[in-house]
Coordinates of N, CA and C in Angstrom, one line a residue:
M965 N -7.3 -24.9 156.9 CA -6.9 -23.6 156.3 C -7.9 -22.5 156.5
R966 N -7.4 -21.4 156.9 CA -8.3 -20.3 157.3 C -8.7 -19.5 156.0
R967 N -9.9 -19.1 155.9 CA -10.5 -18.5 154.7 C -10.7 -17.0 154.9
I968 N -10.2 -16.2 153.9 CA -10.3 -14.8 153.9 C -11.2 -14.4 152.7
L969 N -12.1 -13.4 152.9 CA -12.9 -12.8 151.8 C -12.4 -11.4 151.6
I970 N -11.9 -11.1 150.4 CA -11.5 -9.8 150.0 C -12.6 -9.2 149.1
V971 N -13.2 -8.1 149.6 CA -14.2 -7.4 148.8 C -13.6 -6.1 148.3
E972 N -13.1 -6.0 147.1 CA -12.3 -4.9 146.5 C -12.6 -4.9 145.0
D973 N -13.0 -3.7 144.5 CA -13.4 -3.5 143.1 C -12.2 -3.3 142.2
D974 N -11.0 -3.0 142.8 CA -9.8 -2.8 142.0 C -9.1 -4.2 141.9
I975 N -9.3 -4.9 140.8 CA -8.9 -6.3 140.7 C -7.4 -6.5 140.9
A976 N -6.6 -5.5 140.4 CA -5.1 -5.5 140.6 C -4.7 -5.5 142.1
I977 N -5.4 -4.6 142.8 CA -5.1 -4.6 144.3 C -5.6 -5.8 144.9
A978 N -6.7 -6.3 144.6 CA -7.3 -7.5 145.2 C -6.4 -8.7 144.9
E979 N -5.8 -8.8 143.7 CA -5.0 -10.0 143.4 C -3.6 -9.9 144.2
I980 N -3.1 -8.7 144.4 CA -1.9 -8.6 145.2 C -2.1 -9.0 146.6
E981 N -3.3 -8.5 147.1 CA -3.6 -8.9 148.5 C -3.8 -10.4 148.6
R982 N -4.5 -11.0 147.6 CA -4.7 -12.4 147.6 C -3.4 -13.2 147.6
D983 N -2.5 -12.8 146.7 CA -1.2 -13.5 146.5 C -0.4 -13.5 147.8
F984 N -0.3 -12.4 148.5 CA 0.5 -12.3 149.7 C -0.2 -13.1 150.8
L985 N -1.5 -13.1 150.9 CA -2.2 -13.9 151.9 C -2.1 -15.4 151.6
Q986 N -2.1 -15.8 150.4 CA -1.9 -17.2 150.0 C -0.5 -17.7 150.3
I987 N 0.5 -16.8 150.1 CA 1.8 -17.2 150.5 C 1.9 -17.6 152.0
E988 N 1.1 -16.9 152.8 CA 1.1 -17.1 154.2 C 0.2 -18.3 154.6
G989 N -0.4 -19.0 153.7 CA -1.2 -20.1 153.9 C -2.7 -20.0 154.0
F990 N -3.2 -18.8 153.7 CA -4.6 -18.5 153.7 C -5.3 -19.0 152.4
E991 N -6.5 -19.4 152.5 CA -7.4 -19.6 151.4 C -8.2 -18.3 151.1
V992 N -8.1 -17.8 149.9 CA -8.7 -16.4 149.7 C -9.7 -16.4 148.6
D993 N -10.8 -15.8 148.8 CA -11.8 -15.5 147.8 C -11.9 -14.0 147.5
I994 N -12.2 -13.6 146.3 CA -12.3 -12.2 145.9 C -13.7 -11.9 145.4
A995 N -14.3 -10.8 145.9 CA -15.5 -10.3 145.3 C -15.2 -8.9 144.8
T996 N -15.6 -8.6 143.6 CA -15.2 -7.3 143.0 C -16.3 -6.2 143.0
D997 N -17.5 -6.6 143.5 CA -18.5 -5.5 143.7 C -19.3 -5.8 145.0
G998 N -20.0 -4.8 145.5 CA -20.6 -4.9 146.8 C -21.6 -6.0 146.9
A999 N -22.5 -6.1 145.9 CA -23.5 -7.1 146.0 C -23.0 -8.6 146.1
E1000 N -21.9 -8.8 145.3 CA -21.3 -10.1 145.3 C -20.6 -10.4 146.6
G1001 N -20.0 -9.4 147.2 CA -19.3 -9.5 148.5 C -20.3 -9.8 149.6
Y1002 N -21.4 -9.1 149.6 CA -22.5 -9.3 150.6 C -23.0 -10.7 150.5
K1003 N -23.3 -11.2 149.3 CA -23.8 -12.5 149.1 C -22.8 -13.6 149.6
K1004 N -21.5 -13.4 149.3 CA -20.5 -14.4 149.7 C -20.4 -14.4 151.2
A1005 N -20.4 -13.1 151.8 CA -20.2 -13.0 153.3 C -21.3 -13.7 154.0
L1006 N -22.5 -13.7 153.5 CA -23.6 -14.3 154.2 C -23.8 -15.8 153.9
G1007 N -23.4 -16.1 152.7 CA -23.6 -17.5 152.2 C -22.5 -18.5 152.4
E1008 N -21.3 -18.0 152.7 CA -20.2 -18.9 152.8 C -19.5 -18.7 154.2
S1009 N -18.6 -19.5 154.5 CA -18.0 -19.4 155.8 C -16.5 -18.9 155.7
Y1010 N -16.3 -17.7 156.3 CA -15.0 -17.1 156.3 C -14.5 -16.8 157.7
D1011 N -13.2 -16.7 157.9 CA -12.6 -16.4 159.2 C -12.3 -14.9 159.3
L1012 N -12.2 -14.2 158.2 CA -12.0 -12.7 158.3 C -12.5 -12.1 156.9
I1013 N -13.0 -10.9 157.0 CA -13.5 -10.2 155.8 C -12.7 -8.9 155.7
L1014 N -12.0 -8.8 154.5 CA -11.3 -7.5 154.2 C -12.2 -6.7 153.3
L1015 N -12.7 -5.6 153.8 CA -13.8 -4.9 153.1 C -13.4 -3.5 152.7
D1016 N -13.4 -3.2 151.4 CA -13.1 -1.9 150.9 C -14.4 -1.1 151.1
L1017 N -14.3 0.2 151.3 CA -15.4 1.1 151.5 C -16.1 1.5 150.2
M1018 N -15.3 1.9 149.2 CA -15.9 2.4 148.0 C -16.1 1.3 147.0
L1019 N -17.3 0.8 146.9 CA -17.6 -0.3 146.0 C -18.8 0.0 145.1
P1020 N -18.8 -0.6 143.9 CA -20.0 -0.4 143.1 C -21.2 -1.3 143.6
G1021 N -22.4 -0.8 143.4 CA -23.6 -1.5 143.7 C -24.0 -1.5 145.2
M1022 N -23.0 -1.7 146.1 CA -23.3 -1.7 147.5 C -22.0 -1.3 148.2
N1023 N -22.0 -0.2 149.0 CA -20.7 0.2 149.5 C -20.4 -0.6 150.8
G1024 N -19.2 -0.4 151.3 CA -18.7 -1.1 152.4 C -19.5 -0.9 153.7
Y1025 N -20.0 0.4 153.9 CA -20.8 0.6 155.0 C -22.1 -0.2 155.0
E1026 N -22.7 -0.3 153.9 CA -24.0 -1.1 153.8 C -23.7 -2.6 154.0
I1027 N -22.6 -3.1 153.5 CA -22.2 -4.5 153.7 C -22.0 -4.8 155.2
C1028 N -21.2 -3.9 155.8 CA -20.8 -4.1 157.2 C -22.0 -4.1 158.1
K1029 N -22.9 -3.1 157.9 CA -24.1 -3.1 158.7 C -25.0 -4.3 158.4
G1030 N -25.1 -4.7 157.2 CA -26.0 -5.8 156.8 C -25.5 -7.2 157.4
I1031 N -24.2 -7.4 157.4 CA -23.7 -8.7 157.8 C -23.3 -8.8 159.3
R1032 N -23.1 -7.6 160.0 CA -22.5 -7.7 161.3 C -23.4 -8.5 162.3
G1033 N -24.7 -8.4 162.2 CA -25.5 -9.2 163.1 C -25.6 -10.6 162.8
E1034 N -25.2 -11.0 161.6 CA -25.3 -12.4 161.1 C -23.9 -13.1 161.1
V1035 N -22.9 -12.4 160.9 CA -21.5 -13.0 160.7 C -20.6 -12.6 161.9
D1036 N -20.2 -13.5 162.7 CA -19.3 -13.2 163.8 C -17.9 -13.5 163.5
V1037 N -17.3 -12.7 162.6 CA -15.9 -12.8 162.3 C -15.3 -11.4 162.2
P1038 N -14.0 -11.3 162.4 CA -13.4 -9.9 162.3 C -13.6 -9.3 160.9
I1039 N -14.0 -8.0 160.9 CA -14.1 -7.3 159.7 C -13.1 -6.2 159.7
L1040 N -12.2 -6.2 158.7 CA -11.1 -5.3 158.6 C -11.4 -4.3 157.4
M1041 N -11.8 -3.1 157.7 CA -12.2 -2.1 156.6 C -10.9 -1.5 156.0
V1042 N -11.0 -1.2 154.7 CA -10.0 -0.5 154.0 C -10.5 0.9 153.7
T1043 N -9.8 1.9 154.2 CA -10.3 3.3 154.1 C -9.2 4.1 153.4
A1044 N -9.6 5.3 152.9 CA -8.7 6.2 152.3 C -7.8 6.9 153.4
K1045 N -6.6 7.1 153.2 CA -5.7 7.6 154.2 C -6.1 9.0 154.7
G1046 N -6.2 9.1 156.0 CA -6.6 10.4 156.5 C -8.0 10.7 156.7
E1047 N -8.9 9.8 156.1 CA -10.3 10.1 156.2 C -10.9 9.6 157.6
D1048 N -10.7 10.4 158.6 CA -11.1 9.9 159.9 C -12.6 9.7 160.0
S1049 N -13.4 10.4 159.3 CA -14.9 10.2 159.4 C -15.3 8.9 158.8
D1050 N -14.6 8.4 157.8 CA -14.8 7.1 157.3 C -14.5 6.0 158.3
K1051 N -13.4 6.2 159.0 CA -12.9 5.2 160.0 C -13.9 5.1 161.1
I1052 N -14.3 6.3 161.6 CA -15.3 6.4 162.8 C -16.6 5.8 162.4
R1053 N -17.1 6.1 161.2 CA -18.4 5.5 160.8 C -18.3 4.0 160.6
G1054 N -17.2 3.5 160.0 CA -17.0 2.1 159.9 C -16.9 1.3 161.2
L1055 N -16.2 1.9 162.1 CA -16.1 1.2 163.5 C -17.5 1.3 164.2
G1056 N -18.2 2.3 164.0 CA -19.5 2.4 164.6 C -20.5 1.4 164.0
L1057 N -20.3 0.9 162.8 CA -21.2 0.0 162.2 C -20.8 -1.5 162.5
G1058 N -19.7 -1.6 163.2 CA -19.3 -3.0 163.6 C -18.0 -3.5 163.1
A1059 N -17.2 -2.7 162.3 CA -15.9 -3.1 161.8 C -15.0 -3.3 163.0
D1060 N -14.1 -4.2 163.0 CA -13.2 -4.5 164.1 C -12.0 -3.6 164.1
D1061 N -11.5 -3.3 162.9 CA -10.3 -2.5 162.7 C -10.3 -2.0 161.3
Y1062 N -9.4 -1.1 161.0 CA -9.3 -0.6 159.7 C -7.8 -0.5 159.3
I1063 N -7.6 -0.4 158.0 CA -6.2 -0.2 157.4 C -6.4 0.8 156.3
S1064 N -5.5 1.8 156.3 CA -5.6 2.9 155.4 C -4.7 2.7 154.1
K1065 N -5.3 3.0 153.0 CA -4.5 3.0 151.7 C -3.7 4.2 151.7
P1066 N -2.5 4.1 151.1 CA -1.8 2.9 150.6 C -1.2 2.2 151.8
F1067 N -1.1 0.8 151.7 CA -0.5 0.1 152.7 C 0.4 -1.0 152.0
S1068 N 1.4 -1.5 152.8 CA 2.3 -2.5 152.2 C 1.6 -3.9 152.4
P1069 N 1.9 -4.8 151.5 CA 1.4 -6.2 151.7 C 1.8 -6.8 153.0
T1070 N 3.0 -6.5 153.5 CA 3.4 -7.0 154.8 C 2.6 -6.5 155.9
E1071 N 2.3 -5.2 155.9 CA 1.4 -4.6 156.9 C 0.0 -5.3 156.9
L1072 N -0.5 -5.5 155.7 CA -1.8 -6.2 155.5 C -1.8 -7.6 156.2
V1073 N -0.8 -8.4 155.9 CA -0.7 -9.7 156.4 C -0.6 -9.7 157.9
A1074 N 0.2 -8.7 158.4 CA 0.4 -8.6 159.9 C -0.9 -8.2 160.6
R1075 N -1.7 -7.3 160.0 CA -3.0 -6.9 160.5 C -4.0 -8.1 160.5
V1076 N -4.0 -8.8 159.4 CA -4.9 -10.0 159.3 C -4.6 -11.0 160.4
K1077 N -3.3 -11.3 160.5 CA -2.9 -12.3 161.5 C -3.2 -11.9 162.9
A1078 N -3.0 -10.6 163.2 CA -3.2 -10.1 164.5 C -4.7 -10.1 164.9
N1079 N -5.5 -9.7 163.9 CA -7.0 -9.7 164.2 C -7.5 -11.2 164.4
L1080 N -7.0 -12.1 163.6 CA -7.4 -13.5 163.8 C -6.9 -14.1 165.1
A1081 N -5.7 -13.8 165.5 CA -5.2 -14.3 166.8 C -5.9 -13.7 167.9
Q1082 N -6.2 -12.4 167.9 CA -7.0 -11.8 169.0 C -8.4 -12.3 169.0
Y1083 N -9.0 -12.5 167.9 CA -10.4 -13.1 167.9 C -10.4 -14.5 168.5
D1084 N -9.4 -15.3 168.2 CA -9.3 -16.6 168.8 C -9.1 -16.6 170.3
R1085 N -8.2 -15.7 170.8 CA -7.8 -15.6 172.2 C -9.0 -15.2 173.0
L1086 N -9.8 -14.2 172.5 CA -10.9 -13.7 173.2 C -12.1 -14.6 173.3
R1087 N -12.1 -15.6 172.4 CA -13.1 -16.7 172.4 C -12.6 -18.0 173.0
G1088 N -11.5 -17.9 173.7 CA -11.0 -19.1 174.4 C -10.4 -20.2 173.5
K1089 N -10.0 -19.8 172.3 CA -9.4 -20.8 171.4 C -7.9 -20.7 171.5
G1090 N -7.4 -19.8 172.3 CA -5.9 -19.6 172.4 C -5.4 -20.3 173.7
G1091 N -4.3 -19.7 174.2 CA -3.6 -20.4 175.3 C -4.3 -20.2 176.6
D1092 N -5.3 -19.4 176.7 CA -5.9 -19.1 178.0 C -7.1 -20.0 178.3
A1093 N -7.4 -21.0 177.4 CA -8.6 -21.8 177.4 C -8.8 -22.5 178.7
G1094 N -7.6 -23.0 179.3 CA -7.8 -23.8 180.5 C -7.9 -23.0 181.8
S1095 N -7.8 -21.7 181.8 CA -7.8 -20.9 183.0 C -9.2 -20.8 183.5
K1096 N -9.4 -20.6 184.8 CA -10.7 -20.5 185.4 C -11.1 -19.0 185.4
K1097 N -12.2 -18.7 184.8 CA -12.7 -17.4 184.7 C -14.1 -17.3 185.2
P1098 N -14.5 -16.1 185.8 CA -15.8 -15.9 186.3 C -16.8 -15.8 185.1
S1099 N -18.0 -16.3 185.3 CA -19.0 -16.2 184.2 C -19.7 -14.9 184.1
E1100 N -19.6 -14.1 185.2 CA -20.3 -12.8 185.2 C -19.6 -11.8 186.0
V1101 N -19.5 -10.6 185.6 CA -18.9 -9.5 186.3 C -19.9 -8.3 186.4
R1102 N -20.0 -7.8 187.6 CA -20.9 -6.7 187.9 C -20.2 -5.5 188.5
A1103 N -20.6 -4.3 188.1 CA -20.1 -3.1 188.7 C -21.2 -2.0 188.6
G1104 N -21.7 -1.6 189.7 CA -22.8 -0.6 189.7 C -24.0 -1.1 188.9
T1105 N -24.4 -0.3 187.9 CA -25.6 -0.7 187.0 C -25.2 -1.6 185.9
V1106 N -23.9 -1.9 185.7 CA -23.5 -2.7 184.5 C -23.2 -4.1 184.9
T1107 N -23.7 -5.0 184.1 CA -23.4 -6.5 184.3 C -22.9 -7.0 182.9
V1108 N -21.8 -7.8 183.0 CA -21.3 -8.4 181.8 C -21.3 -9.9 182.0
N1109 N -22.0 -10.7 181.2 CA -22.0 -12.1 181.2 C -20.9 -12.6 180.2
L1110 N -19.8 -13.1 180.8 CA -18.7 -13.4 180.0 C -18.9 -14.7 179.2
T1111 N -19.8 -15.5 179.7 CA -20.1 -16.8 179.0 C -20.9 -16.6 177.7
A1112 N -22.0 -15.8 177.9 CA -23.0 -15.5 176.9 C -22.6 -14.3 176.0
R1113 N -21.5 -13.6 176.4 CA -21.1 -12.4 175.7 C -22.2 -11.3 175.6
R1114 N -22.9 -11.1 176.8 CA -24.0 -10.1 176.9 C -23.6 -9.1 177.9
A1115 N -24.1 -7.9 177.6 CA -23.9 -6.7 178.5 C -25.3 -6.2 178.9
L1116 N -25.5 -5.9 180.2 CA -26.8 -5.3 180.6 C -26.6 -4.1 181.5
V1117 N -27.4 -3.1 181.3 CA -27.4 -1.9 182.1 C -28.8 -1.8 182.8
N1118 N -28.8 -1.8 184.1 CA -30.0 -1.8 184.9 C -30.9 -2.9 184.5
G1119 N -30.3 -4.1 184.2 CA -31.0 -5.3 183.9 C -31.5 -5.4 182.4
T1120 N -31.3 -4.3 181.6 CA -31.7 -4.3 180.2 C -30.5 -4.6 179.3
E1121 N -30.6 -5.5 178.4 CA -29.5 -5.8 177.5 C -29.2 -4.7 176.6
V1122 N -28.0 -4.4 176.4 CA -27.5 -3.3 175.4 C -26.8 -4.0 174.3
E1123 N -27.0 -3.6 173.1 CA -26.4 -4.2 171.9 C -25.0 -3.6 171.7
L1124 N -24.0 -4.4 171.7 CA -22.6 -4.0 171.6 C -22.0 -4.7 170.3
K1125 N -21.2 -3.9 169.6 CA -20.4 -4.5 168.5 C -19.3 -5.4 169.2
N1126 N -18.6 -6.2 168.4 CA -17.6 -7.1 168.9 C -16.5 -6.4 169.8
K1127 N -15.9 -5.4 169.2 CA -14.8 -4.8 169.9 C -15.3 -3.9 171.1
E1128 N -16.5 -3.4 171.0 CA -17.1 -2.7 172.1 C -17.3 -3.6 173.3
Y1129 N -17.8 -4.8 173.0 CA -18.0 -5.8 174.1 C -16.7 -6.2 174.7
E1130 N -15.7 -6.5 173.8 CA -14.4 -7.0 174.3 C -13.7 -5.9 175.2
L1131 N -13.8 -4.6 174.8 CA -13.3 -3.6 175.6 C -13.9 -3.4 176.9
L1132 N -15.3 -3.5 176.9 CA -16.0 -3.4 178.2 C -15.7 -4.6 179.1
A1133 N -15.7 -5.8 178.5 CA -15.4 -6.9 179.3 C -14.0 -6.8 180.0
F1134 N -13.0 -6.3 179.2 CA -11.7 -6.2 179.8 C -11.6 -5.2 180.9
L1135 N -12.2 -4.0 180.6 CA -12.2 -2.9 181.6 C -12.9 -3.3 182.9
I1136 N -14.1 -3.8 182.8 CA -14.9 -4.1 184.0 C -14.3 -5.3 184.8
S1137 N -13.5 -6.1 184.1 CA -12.9 -7.3 184.8 C -11.6 -6.8 185.5
N1138 N -11.2 -5.6 185.2 CA -10.0 -5.0 185.8 C -10.3 -3.6 186.4
P1139 N -11.2 -3.5 187.4 CA -11.7 -2.2 187.8 C -10.7 -1.4 188.5
D1140 N -10.8 -0.1 188.3 CA -10.0 0.9 189.0 C -8.5 0.9 188.5
I1141 N -8.2 0.1 187.5 CA -6.8 0.1 187.0 C -6.8 1.0 185.7
V1142 N -5.8 1.9 185.6 CA -5.7 2.8 184.5 C -4.9 2.1 183.4
F1143 N -5.5 2.0 182.2 CA -4.8 1.4 181.0 C -4.6 2.5 180.0
S1144 N -3.4 2.6 179.4 CA -3.1 3.5 178.4 C -3.8 3.1 177.1
K1145 N -4.0 4.0 176.1 CA -4.5 3.7 174.8 C -3.7 2.6 174.2
E1146 N -2.4 2.7 174.3 CA -1.5 1.7 173.7 C -1.7 0.3 174.3
H1147 N -1.9 0.3 175.6 CA -2.1 -1.0 176.2 C -3.4 -1.6 175.8
L1148 N -4.5 -0.8 175.7 CA -5.8 -1.3 175.3 C -5.8 -1.7 173.8
Y1149 N -5.1 -1.0 173.0 CA -5.0 -1.4 171.6 C -4.3 -2.7 171.4
E1150 N -3.2 -2.9 172.2 CA -2.5 -4.1 172.1 C -3.3 -5.3 172.6
R1151 N -4.0 -5.0 173.7 CA -4.8 -6.1 174.4 C -6.0 -6.5 173.6
I1152 N -6.8 -5.5 173.1 CA -8.1 -5.8 172.4 C -7.9 -6.0 170.9
W1153 N -7.0 -5.3 170.3 CA -6.8 -5.5 168.9 C -5.6 -6.4 168.6
G1154 N -4.8 -6.7 169.6 CA -3.7 -7.7 169.4 C -2.5 -7.2 168.7
M1155 N -2.3 -5.8 168.6 CA -1.2 -5.3 167.9 C -0.6 -4.1 168.7
D1156 N 0.7 -3.9 168.5 CA 1.4 -2.8 169.2 C 2.0 -1.9 168.2
A1157 N 2.4 -2.4 167.0 CA 3.2 -1.6 166.1 C 2.3 -1.0 165.0
F1158 N 1.1 -1.5 164.8 CA 0.2 -1.1 163.7 C -1.0 -0.4 164.3
G1159 N -1.7 0.3 163.4 CA -3.1 0.8 163.8 C -3.0 2.2 164.3
D1160 N -4.2 2.7 164.5 CA -4.4 4.1 164.9 C -5.1 4.2 166.2
L1161 N -4.5 4.9 167.2 CA -5.0 4.9 168.6 C -6.4 5.6 168.6
K1162 N -6.8 6.3 167.6 CA -8.1 6.9 167.5 C -9.2 5.8 167.6
T1163 N -8.8 4.6 167.2 CA -9.7 3.4 167.3 C -10.2 3.2 168.7
V1164 N -9.2 3.3 169.7 CA -9.6 3.1 171.1 C -10.6 4.2 171.5
A1165 N -10.3 5.5 171.2 CA -11.1 6.6 171.6 C -12.5 6.4 171.1
V1166 N -12.6 6.0 169.8 CA -13.9 5.8 169.2 C -14.7 4.8 169.9
H1167 N -14.1 3.7 170.2 CA -14.8 2.6 170.9 C -15.2 3.0 172.4
V1168 N -14.3 3.8 173.0 CA -14.7 4.2 174.4 C -15.9 5.2 174.3
N1169 N -15.9 6.1 173.3 CA -17.1 7.0 173.2 C -18.3 6.2 172.9
R1170 N -18.3 5.2 172.0 CA -19.4 4.4 171.7 C -20.0 3.7 173.0
L1171 N -19.0 3.1 173.7 CA -19.4 2.4 175.0 C -20.1 3.4 175.9
R1172 N -19.6 4.6 176.1 CA -20.2 5.5 177.0 C -21.6 5.9 176.6
E1173 N -21.8 6.0 175.3 CA -23.2 6.3 174.8 C -24.1 5.2 175.1
K1174 N -23.6 4.0 175.3 CA -24.5 2.8 175.5 C -24.7 2.4 176.9
I1175 N -23.7 2.7 177.8 CA -23.8 2.2 179.2 C -23.9 3.3 180.2
E1176 N -23.5 4.5 179.9 CA -23.5 5.6 180.8 C -24.8 6.4 180.8
A1177 N -25.3 6.8 182.0 CA -26.5 7.6 182.1 C -26.2 9.0 181.5
D1178 N -25.0 9.5 181.7 CA -24.6 10.8 181.2 C -23.2 10.6 180.5
P1179 N -23.2 10.3 179.2 CA -21.9 10.0 178.5 C -20.9 11.1 178.6
Q1180 N -21.4 12.4 178.8 CA -20.5 13.5 178.9 C -19.8 13.5 180.2
N1181 N -20.4 12.9 181.2 CA -19.8 12.9 182.6 C -19.9 11.4 183.1
P1182 N -19.1 10.6 182.5 CA -19.2 9.1 182.7 C -18.9 8.7 184.2
A1183 N -19.8 7.9 184.7 CA -19.6 7.4 186.1 C -18.6 6.2 186.1
H1184 N -18.6 5.4 185.0 CA -17.8 4.2 185.0 C -16.5 4.3 184.1
I1185 N -16.7 4.5 182.8 CA -15.5 4.6 181.9 C -14.9 6.0 182.0
Q1186 N -13.9 6.2 182.8 CA -13.4 7.5 183.0 C -12.1 7.7 182.3
T1187 N -11.9 8.9 181.9 CA -10.6 9.3 181.3 C -9.6 9.8 182.4
V1188 N -8.5 9.3 182.4 CA -7.4 9.8 183.3 C -6.4 10.5 182.5
W1189 N -6.5 11.8 182.5 CA -5.8 12.7 181.5 C -4.3 12.4 181.5
G1190 N -3.8 12.2 180.4 CA -2.3 11.9 180.2 C -1.9 10.5 180.5
A1191 N -2.9 9.7 180.9 CA -2.6 8.3 181.3 C -3.4 7.3 180.5
G1192 N -4.7 7.5 180.4 CA -5.6 6.5 179.7 C -7.0 6.5 180.2
Y1193 N -7.5 5.2 180.4 CA -8.9 5.0 180.8 C -8.9 4.0 182.0
R1194 N -10.0 4.1 182.8 CA -10.2 3.1 183.8 C -11.7 2.9 184.0
F1195 N -12.1 1.8 184.5 CA -13.5 1.5 184.8 C -13.6 1.7 186.3
K1196 N -14.4 2.7 186.7 CA -14.6 3.1 188.1 C -15.7 2.4 188.6
V1197 N -15.5 1.7 189.7 CA -16.6 0.9 190.4 C -17.3 1.8 191.4

């Protein structure tokens, strides 16, 4: 049984989320303040963390930043509707995706399942496990070790968040092919009907800052206006 940690200070909302996730077969723990959620996230084993931003004691940003280097599971942040700055900041700290309040329980369940399925697939736990894949991909100054999940620029390792790495690995493995934001969202986040395509743009910008010599004039991750993005070799 897969375990979900809900970090939410509104107990009524947390219990509704728990009930719907339990109906779908998940085991669910609830933490109602930031410090408790941080302790549980580091001290116990979970398959996904549902993390509210506004929490007493320790906010969601602090928790995400503190656990991301220690906990390799999807983090789904809960943000206020329309607060783009919250979403961008959360993604920059290592959140994998976000969901905006108010949301329906069915949307929540769908997003949780999609993030878990995509996490499994990208780590070889899904249907592609038996296929033969290269262990390393190189393009210009960028090298991605697909086995160790490491990225290097000019031989120096760069620190990437989960989805930043997955996006880079996908693009560099498919050079000179233009992918729309919709395609990238479906491929990397595992969803086509839910989510905000700004998520893709944020991750592309973060990647450029980390791997491009001049992020404003990228040599590798290029925008094809009206079409999407490509990795130029």
